[in-house]
Structures are given as structure tokens and as C-alpha cells.
């Protein structure tokens, strides 16, 4: 019985005994080598990327400094977003300059956004042949364009972006084109030229001629509502010689 117990103790002891010391050392050493190799690889990769990242940071800083000097500061906006907003702001300034010229001659006259000029009665009368609400439309659209330009500039400024270029465009520097000398014009110099335009007024007739359809016959030439066939020609004497009655009928009967 005693011999059998000794055999069991011997088997149990041999089963639970740890591996030889040499195997444990080798396993531990291989783990150390693998970790050191991994860290060494990271170090080499970091050393490789460092010059490139430093170069990019230096270039970005230089570009930002150049932007600040050139008035292209974007503040908390990206440079691309700031540039897009400046482009839109410039377009609104140009549009407001164009619409102010219309308003001075034919818009509803008040001092809401500019000093009223009194308008041009004959021009206003001619516009009302096309649409009785045209003077109010001109007034409201002019007000909208001015407010659009002001809003974009204010937003850029609120984000710390430069508005120097918009301010320059909105000032007197580029307003070098002579305006209309007709009654009602302020006589100020302009950004845009309203003196050499041919205005297509066929929009008024294309939806009032029953027997023609612009979608079905794209080659049909619709007559001008004012001063046919050239359209509304705006020049130095305009609108003093503007006709005050429509030269074409409101509706024509379909051909049978």
C-alpha cells in the first residue's frame, strides 16, 4: 500500500513540475527581442515622418503669414470657405450696384436704404406697362441685394476673416463708370454699366400669345414688348424717349 502511494506522489510531482530554467529564459528573451524590434520600427517610422511633418507645418505657417499680410486672413474658417464667401460677397455688391441704378429711375421712392432721387416718372410708367408692381419689385430686390452683401461681410468679420477686399470693392475706388444722366439718376459713378444694354422684353409676349409655345417651337421669335424688334435699348437719352404704350396686343387669338 505504501509503495502504491509513493508511485502516485511521484507521478503527480513530475506532472506539475515547471519547465526547465533554460526554456523559460529563452521564451522570455524572445519576447523582449520582439518588443524591442517593434519599438525600434516605430522609432524609425517616426524619424522618417518627422521631417515631412515639420516641413508641412512650416509651409502651412508661412502660408498663413502670407495670407495675413495679403488680407486673405480666414480666421476660424478654412481658406477655401472664406474665399467662396468673399466671391459671393463681391457678386452681391455688383448686383446691388446694378439694382440701385434701376431703383433710382423706376423703383418705389423712399429712404429705406438710400437717399431717394424722386425717380423718373416716364420710365416708371413704361415699366408698369409690363407689370403694375414693377416699381415695388425693383425697390424690394434692391434692398435684398444690399442686405445680402452686408450679411456676408458681417459673417466673415464675425469669424475673424478679412473683409478688406470687400470693403475696397464696396468703396469708391472701383466706381469709375459713368451712370445715366436721365431724370432720377443720382449721377454717381458705378461699378456696373447700365448704359449699353439691350434688354430682352420678349418674356412679356411669350406667355401671352396663345398659338405659340416656346417649348414646342424653339425657333419662333417672340416680339419685343417694348421698342421692337431690338428690345429695350438703354443709352444716354434713355428713358426720356421711352414709349409709354405697349406696341403689341396683350393677347392674340389662335389661328384657325
JSON list of N, CA and C in Angstrom, two decimals, residues 2 4 13 23 42 54 113 118 122 134 141 148 166 176 180 190-191 205 217 225-226 230 235 247 255:
[
{"chain": "A", "resi": 2, "resn": "UNK", "atom": "N", "xyz": [1.92, 1.16, 0.82]},
{"chain": "A", "resi": 2, "resn": "UNK", "atom": "CA", "xyz": [2.85, 2.29, 0.90]},
{"chain": "A", "resi": 2, "resn": "UNK", "atom": "C", "xyz": [3.56, 2.51, -0.40]},
{"chain": "A", "resi": 4, "resn": "UNK", "atom": "N", "xyz": [2.41, 1.87, -3.39]},
{"chain": "A", "resi": 4, "resn": "UNK", "atom": "CA", "xyz": [1.49, 2.46, -4.36]},
{"chain": "A", "resi": 4, "resn": "UNK", "atom": "C", "xyz": [1.33, 3.97, -4.14]},
{"chain": "A", "resi": 13, "resn": "UNK", "atom": "N", "xyz": [4.07, 14.68, -8.87]},
{"chain": "A", "resi": 13, "resn": "UNK", "atom": "CA", "xyz": [5.18, 15.62, -8.79]},
{"chain": "A", "resi": 13, "resn": "UNK", "atom": "C", "xyz": [5.77, 15.89, -10.16]},
{"chain": "A", "resi": 23, "resn": "UNK", "atom": "N", "xyz": [14.47, 26.76, -20.79]},
{"chain": "A", "resi": 23, "resn": "UNK", "atom": "CA", "xyz": [13.35, 27.05, -21.69]},
{"chain": "A", "resi": 23, "resn": "UNK", "atom": "C", "xyz": [12.65, 28.35, -21.29]},
{"chain": "A", "resi": 42, "resn": "UNK", "atom": "N", "xyz": [8.91, 51.48, -34.77]},
{"chain": "A", "resi": 42, "resn": "UNK", "atom": "CA", "xyz": [8.15, 52.71, -34.57]},
{"chain": "A", "resi": 42, "resn": "UNK", "atom": "C", "xyz": [9.07, 53.93, -34.56]},
{"chain": "A", "resi": 54, "resn": "UNK", "atom": "N", "xyz": [7.27, 68.24, -40.11]},
{"chain": "A", "resi": 54, "resn": "UNK", "atom": "CA", "xyz": [7.82, 69.55, -39.76]},
{"chain": "A", "resi": 54, "resn": "UNK", "atom": "C", "xyz": [7.80, 70.48, -40.96]},
{"chain": "A", "resi": 113, "resn": "UNK", "atom": "N", "xyz": [-33.05, 102.48, -47.85]},
{"chain": "A", "resi": 113, "resn": "UNK", "atom": "CA", "xyz": [-31.67, 102.01, -47.95]},
{"chain": "A", "resi": 113, "resn": "UNK", "atom": "C", "xyz": [-30.75, 103.00, -48.66]},
{"chain": "A", "resi": 118, "resn": "UNK", "atom": "N", "xyz": [-36.32, 110.66, -56.35]},
{"chain": "A", "resi": 118, "resn": "UNK", "atom": "CA", "xyz": [-37.55, 111.12, -56.96]},
{"chain": "A", "resi": 118, "resn": "UNK", "atom": "C", "xyz": [-37.96, 110.28, -58.15]},
{"chain": "A", "resi": 122, "resn": "UNK", "atom": "N", "xyz": [-41.59, 108.91, -66.38]},
{"chain": "A", "resi": 122, "resn": "UNK", "atom": "CA", "xyz": [-41.87, 108.27, -67.66]},
{"chain": "A", "resi": 122, "resn": "UNK", "atom": "C", "xyz": [-41.32, 106.85, -67.69]},
{"chain": "A", "resi": 134, "resn": "UNK", "atom": "N", "xyz": [-44.05, 96.52, -60.80]},
{"chain": "A", "resi": 134, "resn": "UNK", "atom": "CA", "xyz": [-42.62, 96.57, -61.10]},
{"chain": "A", "resi": 134, "resn": "UNK", "atom": "C", "xyz": [-41.86, 97.55, -60.21]},
{"chain": "A", "resi": 141, "resn": "UNK", "atom": "N", "xyz": [-36.12, 94.23, -54.43]},
{"chain": "A", "resi": 141, "resn": "UNK", "atom": "CA", "xyz": [-34.96, 93.45, -54.87]},
{"chain": "A", "resi": 141, "resn": "UNK", "atom": "C", "xyz": [-33.67, 94.21, -54.60]},
{"chain": "A", "resi": 148, "resn": "UNK", "atom": "N", "xyz": [-27.95, 91.32, -48.59]},
{"chain": "A", "resi": 148, "resn": "UNK", "atom": "CA", "xyz": [-27.14, 90.11, -48.81]},
{"chain": "A", "resi": 148, "resn": "UNK", "atom": "C", "xyz": [-25.65, 90.43, -48.69]},
{"chain": "A", "resi": 166, "resn": "UNK", "atom": "N", "xyz": [-13.55, 93.12, -49.82]},
{"chain": "A", "resi": 166, "resn": "UNK", "atom": "CA", "xyz": [-14.95, 93.50, -50.00]},
{"chain": "A", "resi": 166, "resn": "UNK", "atom": "C", "xyz": [-15.14, 94.99, -49.70]},
{"chain": "A", "resi": 176, "resn": "UNK", "atom": "N", "xyz": [-15.87, 103.70, -61.26]},
{"chain": "A", "resi": 176, "resn": "UNK", "atom": "CA", "xyz": [-15.32, 104.62, -62.25]},
{"chain": "A", "resi": 176, "resn": "UNK", "atom": "C", "xyz": [-16.20, 104.77, -63.50]},
{"chain": "A", "resi": 180, "resn": "UNK", "atom": "N", "xyz": [-26.20, 106.87, -65.66]},
{"chain": "A", "resi": 180, "resn": "UNK", "atom": "CA", "xyz": [-27.17, 107.55, -66.50]},
{"chain": "A", "resi": 180, "resn": "UNK", "atom": "C", "xyz": [-27.31, 109.02, -66.10]},
{"chain": "A", "resi": 190, "resn": "UNK", "atom": "N", "xyz": [-20.32, 104.29, -61.18]},
{"chain": "A", "resi": 190, "resn": "UNK", "atom": "CA", "xyz": [-20.84, 102.95, -60.91]},
{"chain": "A", "resi": 190, "resn": "UNK", "atom": "C", "xyz": [-19.76, 101.88, -61.07]},
{"chain": "A", "resi": 191, "resn": "UNK", "atom": "N", "xyz": [-20.07, 100.73, -60.50]},
{"chain": "A", "resi": 191, "resn": "UNK", "atom": "CA", "xyz": [-19.26, 99.52, -60.73]},
{"chain": "A", "resi": 191, "resn": "UNK", "atom": "C", "xyz": [-19.68, 98.83, -62.02]},
{"chain": "A", "resi": 205, "resn": "UNK", "atom": "N", "xyz": [-44.26, 88.74, -73.95]},
{"chain": "A", "resi": 205, "resn": "UNK", "atom": "CA", "xyz": [-45.14, 88.26, -75.02]},
{"chain": "A", "resi": 205, "resn": "UNK", "atom": "C", "xyz": [-45.17, 86.74, -75.14]},
{"chain": "A", "resi": 217, "resn": "UNK", "atom": "N", "xyz": [-41.95, 75.02, -80.16]},
{"chain": "A", "resi": 217, "resn": "UNK", "atom": "CA", "xyz": [-41.32, 75.63, -81.34]},
{"chain": "A", "resi": 217, "resn": "UNK", "atom": "C", "xyz": [-40.22, 76.58, -80.88]},
{"chain": "A", "resi": 225, "resn": "UNK", "atom": "N", "xyz": [-41.83, 93.36, -76.19]},
{"chain": "A", "resi": 225, "resn": "UNK", "atom": "CA", "xyz": [-42.94, 94.13, -75.62]},
{"chain": "A", "resi": 225, "resn": "UNK", "atom": "C", "xyz": [-42.72, 95.62, -75.75]},
{"chain": "A", "resi": 226, "resn": "UNK", "atom": "N", "xyz": [-41.46, 96.04, -75.79]},
{"chain": "A", "resi": 226, "resn": "UNK", "atom": "CA", "xyz": [-41.11, 97.45, -75.88]},
{"chain": "A", "resi": 226, "resn": "UNK", "atom": "C", "xyz": [-40.08, 97.66, -76.97]},
{"chain": "A", "resi": 230, "resn": "UNK", "atom": "N", "xyz": [-35.69, 95.46, -81.64]},
{"chain": "A", "resi": 230, "resn": "UNK", "atom": "CA", "xyz": [-34.39, 95.42, -80.96]},
{"chain": "A", "resi": 230, "resn": "UNK", "atom": "C", "xyz": [-34.49, 95.16, -79.47]},
{"chain": "A", "resi": 235, "resn": "UNK", "atom": "N", "xyz": [-29.59, 103.88, -73.36]},
{"chain": "A", "resi": 235, "resn": "UNK", "atom": "CA", "xyz": [-28.48, 104.75, -73.72]},
{"chain": "A", "resi": 235, "resn": "UNK", "atom": "C", "xyz": [-28.55, 106.05, -72.95]},
{"chain": "A", "resi": 247, "resn": "UNK", "atom": "N", "xyz": [-46.54, 98.22, -77.79]},
{"chain": "A", "resi": 247, "resn": "UNK", "atom": "CA", "xyz": [-46.72, 98.16, -79.23]},
{"chain": "A", "resi": 247, "resn": "UNK", "atom": "C", "xyz": [-47.35, 96.86, -79.71]},
{"chain": "A", "resi": 255, "resn": "UNK", "atom": "N", "xyz": [-54.72, 80.95, -84.48]},
{"chain": "A", "resi": 255, "resn": "UNK", "atom": "CA", "xyz": [-55.04, 80.84, -85.90]},
{"chain": "A", "resi": 255, "resn": "UNK", "atom": "C", "xyz": [-55.88, 79.61, -86.15]}
]
